[in-house]
Short mmCIF file of C-alpha atoms in Angstrom, two decimals:
data_model
loop_
_atom_site.label_atom_id
_atom_site.label_comp_id
_atom_site.label_asym_id
_atom_site.label_seq_id
_atom_site.Cartn_x
_atom_site.Cartn_y
_atom_site.Cartn_z
CA VAL A 1 0.00 0.00 0.00
CA ARG A 2 1.51 3.27 -1.04
CA LYS A 3 1.57 6.05 1.53
CA MET A 4 0.09 9.32 0.53
CA ALA A 5 2.87 11.43 -0.90
CA GLU A 6 3.61 14.61 0.95
CA ARG A 7 6.12 16.26 -1.31
CA PRO A 8 4.74 19.51 -2.79
CA GLU A 9 5.68 18.46 -6.32
CA ASP A 10 3.33 15.50 -6.06
CA LEU A 11 0.42 17.91 -6.05
CA ASN A 12 1.62 19.21 -9.38
CA LEU A 13 1.18 17.53 -12.71
CA PRO A 14 4.24 16.51 -14.74
CA ASN A 15 5.58 19.51 -16.68
CA ALA A 16 6.51 17.50 -19.74
CA VAL A 17 3.01 16.08 -20.06
CA ILE A 18 1.30 19.46 -19.55
CA THR A 19 3.62 21.01 -22.14
CA ARG A 20 2.87 18.29 -24.66
CA ILE A 21 -0.89 18.67 -24.22
CA ILE A 22 -0.59 22.45 -24.66
CA LYS A 23 1.60 22.16 -27.75
CA GLU A 24 -0.71 19.68 -29.43
CA ALA A 25 -3.68 21.98 -28.85
CA LEU A 26 -1.97 24.84 -30.64
CA PRO A 27 -0.79 25.41 -34.20
CA ASP A 28 2.84 24.69 -35.06
CA GLY A 29 5.24 27.48 -34.32
CA VAL A 30 3.38 28.80 -31.30
CA ASN A 31 5.45 28.96 -28.15
CA VAL A 32 4.50 29.07 -24.53
CA SER A 33 6.56 30.91 -21.94
CA LYS A 34 7.66 29.05 -18.87
CA GLU A 35 5.49 31.32 -16.69
CA ALA A 36 2.45 30.70 -18.86
CA ARG A 37 3.03 26.95 -18.83
CA SER A 38 3.44 27.01 -15.06
CA ALA A 39 0.19 28.96 -14.66
CA ILE A 40 -1.67 26.50 -16.89
CA SER A 41 -0.22 23.60 -14.92
CA ARG A 42 -1.35 25.13 -11.65
CA ALA A 43 -4.77 25.80 -13.15
CA ALA A 44 -4.96 22.13 -14.11
CA SER A 45 -4.20 21.06 -10.52
CA VAL A 46 -6.87 23.42 -9.22
CA PHE A 47 -9.25 21.98 -11.80
CA VAL A 48 -8.61 18.45 -10.48
CA LEU A 49 -9.33 19.56 -6.93
CA TYR A 50 -12.45 21.51 -7.85
CA ALA A 51 -13.84 18.81 -10.15
CA THR A 52 -13.15 16.16 -7.51
CA SER A 53 -14.92 18.14 -4.83
CA CYS A 54 -17.88 18.75 -7.11
CA ALA A 55 -18.08 15.09 -8.15
CA ASN A 56 -17.80 14.03 -4.54
CA ASN A 57 -20.86 16.11 -3.68
CA PHE A 58 -22.86 13.99 -6.11
CA ALA A 59 -21.53 10.78 -4.56
CA MET A 60 -22.39 11.99 -1.08
CA LYS A 61 -25.87 13.03 -2.22
CA SER A 62 -26.40 9.44 -3.34
CA LYS A 63 -24.95 8.20 -0.04
CA ARG A 64 -22.05 6.51 -1.77
CA LYS A 65 -18.51 6.57 -0.49
CA THR A 66 -16.94 5.74 -3.79
CA LEU A 67 -16.66 8.40 -6.43
CA SER A 68 -17.84 7.08 -9.79
CA ALA A 69 -17.40 8.13 -13.40
CA SER A 70 -21.00 9.29 -13.55
CA ASP A 71 -20.33 11.59 -10.59
CA VAL A 72 -17.54 13.13 -12.63
CA LEU A 73 -19.85 13.60 -15.62
CA ALA A 74 -22.45 15.21 -13.36
CA ALA A 75 -19.73 17.50 -12.00
CA MET A 76 -18.79 18.65 -15.51
CA GLU A 77 -22.36 19.71 -16.13
CA GLU A 78 -22.52 21.45 -12.78
CA MET A 79 -19.27 23.29 -13.52
CA GLU A 80 -20.66 24.34 -16.91
CA PHE A 81 -18.14 22.29 -18.86
CA ASP A 82 -20.90 20.69 -20.91
CA ARG A 83 -18.60 20.62 -23.93
CA PHE A 84 -16.46 18.04 -22.12
CA ILE A 85 -19.29 15.57 -21.62
CA THR A 86 -19.36 13.91 -25.05
CA PRO A 87 -15.57 13.52 -25.43
CA LEU A 88 -15.42 12.28 -21.84
CA LYS A 89 -18.08 9.66 -22.48
CA ASP A 90 -16.26 8.54 -25.63
CA ALA A 91 -12.98 8.27 -23.74
CA LEU A 92 -14.64 6.32 -20.93
CA GLU A 93 -16.06 3.81 -23.40
CA ALA A 94 -12.64 3.28 -24.92
CA TYR A 95 -11.07 3.04 -21.48
CA LYS A 96 -13.59 0.45 -20.30
CA ARG A 97 -12.93 -1.64 -23.39
CA GLU A 98 -9.21 -1.43 -22.81
CA GLN A 99 -9.54 -2.41 -19.15
CA LYS A 100 -11.84 -5.28 -20.05
CA GLY A 101 -9.28 -6.53 -22.55
CA LYS A 102 -6.50 -6.37 -19.97
CA LYS A 103 -8.63 -8.13 -17.39
CA GLU A 104 -9.58 -10.91 -19.76
CA ALA A 105 -5.96 -11.34 -20.74
CA SER A 106 -4.82 -11.71 -17.15
CA GLU A 107 -7.71 -14.03 -16.27
CA GLN A 108 -6.79 -16.17 -19.21
CA LYS A 109 -3.26 -16.42 -17.86
CA LYS A 110 -4.63 -17.50 -14.49
CA LYS A 111 -6.81 -20.13 -16.13
CA ASP A 112 -3.86 -21.46 -18.01
CA LYS A 113 -1.94 -21.86 -14.77
CA LYS A 114 -4.71 -23.25 -12.57
CA PRO A 115 -6.68 -26.26 -13.85
CA GLU A 116 -9.59 -25.75 -11.44
CA SER A 117 -11.96 -23.01 -12.53
CA GLU A 118 -12.58 -20.08 -10.24
CA GLU A 119 -16.08 -18.77 -9.97
CA HIS A 120 -16.06 -15.09 -10.76
CA ASP A 121 -19.73 -14.47 -10.81
CA LYS A 122 -19.67 -10.74 -11.38
CA SER A 123 -23.20 -10.70 -12.71
CA LYS A 124 -24.51 -11.39 -9.24
CA GLU A 125 -22.78 -8.35 -7.79
CA ASP A 126 -24.80 -5.75 -6.00
CA GLU A 127 -27.27 -4.16 -8.27
CA ASN A 128 -27.36 -0.89 -6.39
CA GLU A 129 -26.44 0.86 -9.58
CA GLU A 130 -26.11 4.51 -8.86
CA ASP A 131 -23.75 4.53 -11.74
CA PRO A 132 -25.66 4.43 -15.00
CA GLU A 133 -22.41 4.14 -16.91
CA GLY A 134 -22.37 0.53 -15.78
CA VAL A 135 -19.33 0.55 -13.50
CA LYS A 136 -20.19 -2.59 -11.59
CA MET A 137 -16.83 -3.80 -10.41
CA VAL A 138 -16.14 -1.03 -7.97
CA GLU A 139 -14.09 -3.20 -5.65
CA ASP A 140 -11.97 -4.58 -8.43
CA ASP A 141 -11.47 -1.09 -9.68
CA GLN A 142 -10.22 -0.03 -6.29
CA LYS A 143 -7.75 -2.88 -6.24
CA GLU A 144 -6.76 -1.98 -9.74
CA ILE A 145 -5.95 1.56 -8.72
CA GLU A 146 -3.21 0.10 -6.56
CA ASN A 147 -1.96 -2.10 -9.38
CA GLU A 148 -2.18 0.60 -11.99
CA GLU A 149 0.20 2.84 -10.11
CA GLU A 150 3.11 0.74 -11.20
CA ASP A 151 2.04 0.85 -14.77
CA VAL A 152 1.26 4.46 -15.28
CA ASP A 153 3.65 6.28 -13.00
CA ASN A 154 6.14 7.89 -15.40
CA MET B 1 -9.13 27.81 -33.60
CA GLU B 2 -9.65 25.91 -36.81
CA GLU B 3 -9.35 29.04 -38.95
CA LEU B 4 -5.73 29.38 -37.91
CA GLU B 5 -4.80 25.90 -38.99
CA SER B 6 -4.41 26.98 -42.68
CA GLY B 7 -5.34 23.70 -44.23
CA VAL B 8 -4.08 21.41 -41.51
CA ALA B 9 -6.94 19.24 -40.44
CA VAL B 10 -7.39 19.05 -36.72
CA ALA B 11 -9.25 16.03 -35.45
CA GLU B 12 -12.14 16.79 -33.17
CA PRO B 13 -11.66 15.20 -29.78
CA GLY B 14 -14.31 12.60 -30.63
CA GLN B 15 -12.58 11.63 -33.86
CA SER B 16 -9.16 11.02 -32.43
CA LEU B 17 -10.74 8.90 -29.74
CA GLN B 18 -12.37 6.77 -32.41
CA LEU B 19 -8.92 5.99 -33.76
CA GLU B 20 -7.70 5.16 -30.30
CA ALA B 21 -10.72 2.99 -29.64
CA GLU B 22 -10.14 1.02 -32.84
CA ALA B 23 -6.47 0.62 -32.14
CA GLU B 24 -7.16 -0.46 -28.61
CA ALA B 25 -9.81 -2.89 -29.74
CA GLU B 26 -7.29 -4.59 -31.99
CA ARG B 27 -4.47 -4.67 -29.49
CA PRO B 28 -5.88 -4.17 -26.02
CA GLY B 29 -3.40 -3.07 -23.41
CA SER B 30 -0.51 -2.82 -25.83
CA ALA B 31 1.44 0.26 -26.85
CA PRO B 32 -0.20 2.59 -29.35
CA LEU B 33 0.46 1.78 -33.00
CA PRO B 34 3.35 3.71 -34.51
CA GLY B 35 2.13 6.91 -36.14
CA LEU B 36 -0.92 6.96 -33.88
CA HIS B 37 0.16 9.49 -31.30
CA HIS B 38 -3.16 10.02 -29.56
CA LYS B 39 -2.96 8.12 -26.30
CA LEU B 40 -6.13 7.65 -24.31
CA LEU B 41 -4.66 9.57 -21.38
CA ARG B 42 -1.31 11.30 -21.06
CA LEU B 43 -1.52 12.37 -17.45
CA PRO B 44 -0.44 9.61 -15.04
CA LEU B 45 -3.38 8.12 -13.12
CA SER B 46 -1.28 7.92 -9.96
CA ARG B 47 -0.71 11.67 -9.94
CA ILE B 48 -4.40 12.39 -10.53
CA LYS B 49 -5.35 10.02 -7.76
CA GLY B 50 -2.84 11.67 -5.41
CA LEU B 51 -4.45 15.06 -6.03
CA MET B 52 -7.93 13.66 -5.48
CA LYS B 53 -6.87 12.16 -2.18
CA ALA B 54 -5.78 15.58 -0.96
CA ASP B 55 -9.49 16.23 -0.42
CA PRO B 56 -10.33 14.99 3.09
CA ASP B 57 -13.95 14.32 2.07
CA VAL B 58 -12.92 11.88 -0.64
CA SER B 59 -12.48 8.34 0.65
CA LEU B 60 -12.59 6.17 -2.44
CA ALA B 61 -12.74 6.62 -6.16
CA SER B 62 -13.27 4.03 -8.84
CA GLN B 63 -10.52 3.70 -11.40
CA GLU B 64 -12.90 5.02 -14.04
CA ALA B 65 -13.57 8.10 -11.94
CA VAL B 66 -9.83 8.77 -11.69
CA PHE B 67 -9.52 8.31 -15.43
CA ALA B 68 -12.49 10.62 -16.04
CA ILE B 69 -11.01 13.38 -13.89
CA GLY B 70 -7.69 12.96 -15.70
CA LYS B 71 -9.30 13.13 -19.11
CA ALA B 72 -11.40 16.16 -18.14
CA THR B 73 -8.22 17.85 -16.95
CA GLU B 74 -6.52 17.25 -20.29
CA LEU B 75 -9.53 18.75 -22.08
CA PHE B 76 -9.37 21.70 -19.70
CA VAL B 77 -5.67 22.28 -20.47
CA GLU B 78 -6.46 22.30 -24.19
CA VAL B 79 -9.25 24.82 -23.75
CA ILE B 80 -7.32 27.24 -21.55
CA ALA B 81 -4.27 27.01 -23.83
CA LYS B 82 -6.38 27.84 -26.88
CA ASP B 83 -8.12 30.70 -25.09
CA ALA B 84 -4.78 32.13 -23.96
CA TYR B 85 -3.57 31.86 -27.53
CA THR B 86 -6.35 34.16 -28.78
CA PHE B 87 -5.02 36.85 -26.43
CA ALA B 88 -1.45 36.33 -27.62
CA LEU B 89 -2.73 36.77 -31.16
CA GLN B 90 -4.44 40.00 -30.19
CA GLY B 91 -1.06 41.15 -28.94
CA LYS B 92 0.45 40.04 -32.26
CA ARG B 93 2.65 37.54 -30.49
CA LYS B 94 3.44 33.91 -31.23
CA THR B 95 4.50 33.25 -27.68
CA ILE B 96 1.83 32.82 -25.08
CA GLN B 97 2.69 34.72 -21.94
CA ARG B 98 1.40 34.61 -18.39
CA LYS B 99 -0.83 37.64 -18.96
CA ASP B 100 -2.58 35.79 -21.80
CA VAL B 101 -3.49 33.05 -19.35
CA ASP B 102 -4.73 35.63 -16.85
CA ASN B 103 -6.85 37.27 -19.54
CA ALA B 104 -8.27 33.91 -20.52
CA VAL B 105 -9.29 33.26 -16.92
CA ASP B 106 -10.90 36.67 -16.59
CA ALA B 107 -12.77 36.36 -19.88
CA THR B 108 -14.55 33.06 -19.21
CA ASP B 109 -17.28 32.48 -16.65
CA GLU B 110 -16.45 28.78 -16.30
CA PHE B 111 -12.94 29.73 -15.22
CA ALA B 112 -14.16 31.78 -12.29
CA PHE B 113 -13.08 29.01 -9.90
CA LEU B 114 -9.49 29.84 -10.85
CA GLU B 115 -9.62 33.43 -9.62
CA GLY B 116 -6.87 34.07 -7.13
CA THR B 117 -5.44 30.57 -7.36
CA LEU B 118 -2.69 31.10 -9.90
CA ASP B 119 -0.49 33.48 -7.96
#
């Protein structure tokens, strides 16, 4: 279990990534000063905090302790970033497909190792679906957050 | 900002995601195909999650929620960069400066939450 990082730079987003996103949004030949890039990066961190807080309000309203993707979508509407909703939904669909593919690949590996079949009866999971996007495997997702950290931490 | 692209086609966010989705469907979990430089998410999930956990009211978040916040943040960066660029253009500059970002924040209602946070 990773401890919560306390270094100030961990509340910032990686400069190289922010710079790349900015550059790809702009025409070729446009430059961004270091101060401007730093301000945009800070704005992005503030956006994460604000969006998280807003999404969390929706989760709490529904008496859920786990923030879901649909809470985030609701937050975008609340924050008047309606233009983000469609691209976000598209990205979520692609992400879910990708995660499903990874999961099936690793389950296949397990099956190959173990002859006896394990019952993963996900369809009988709790149907208290506050999340209309169909995120059923909340607990697996939470475990996966821990696993994912090794993969995605640059 | 399409009018500034002078003939260079810019994929709408939805379009580039279609390409990603198709690529991912063919090779789930693998590296993006060469030439296809639109990753699903550039920002590291771990960093996003770390920021989210700074909120004492947040106990748990699904992986999809973390991804969604990350993706929304990338979209936000694109928007604020483009808005700042319009101010640089007004100043006849090709370099975006800090004041262009400030102007972009002041000019947009949805950016009101940023007031006073960038100093």
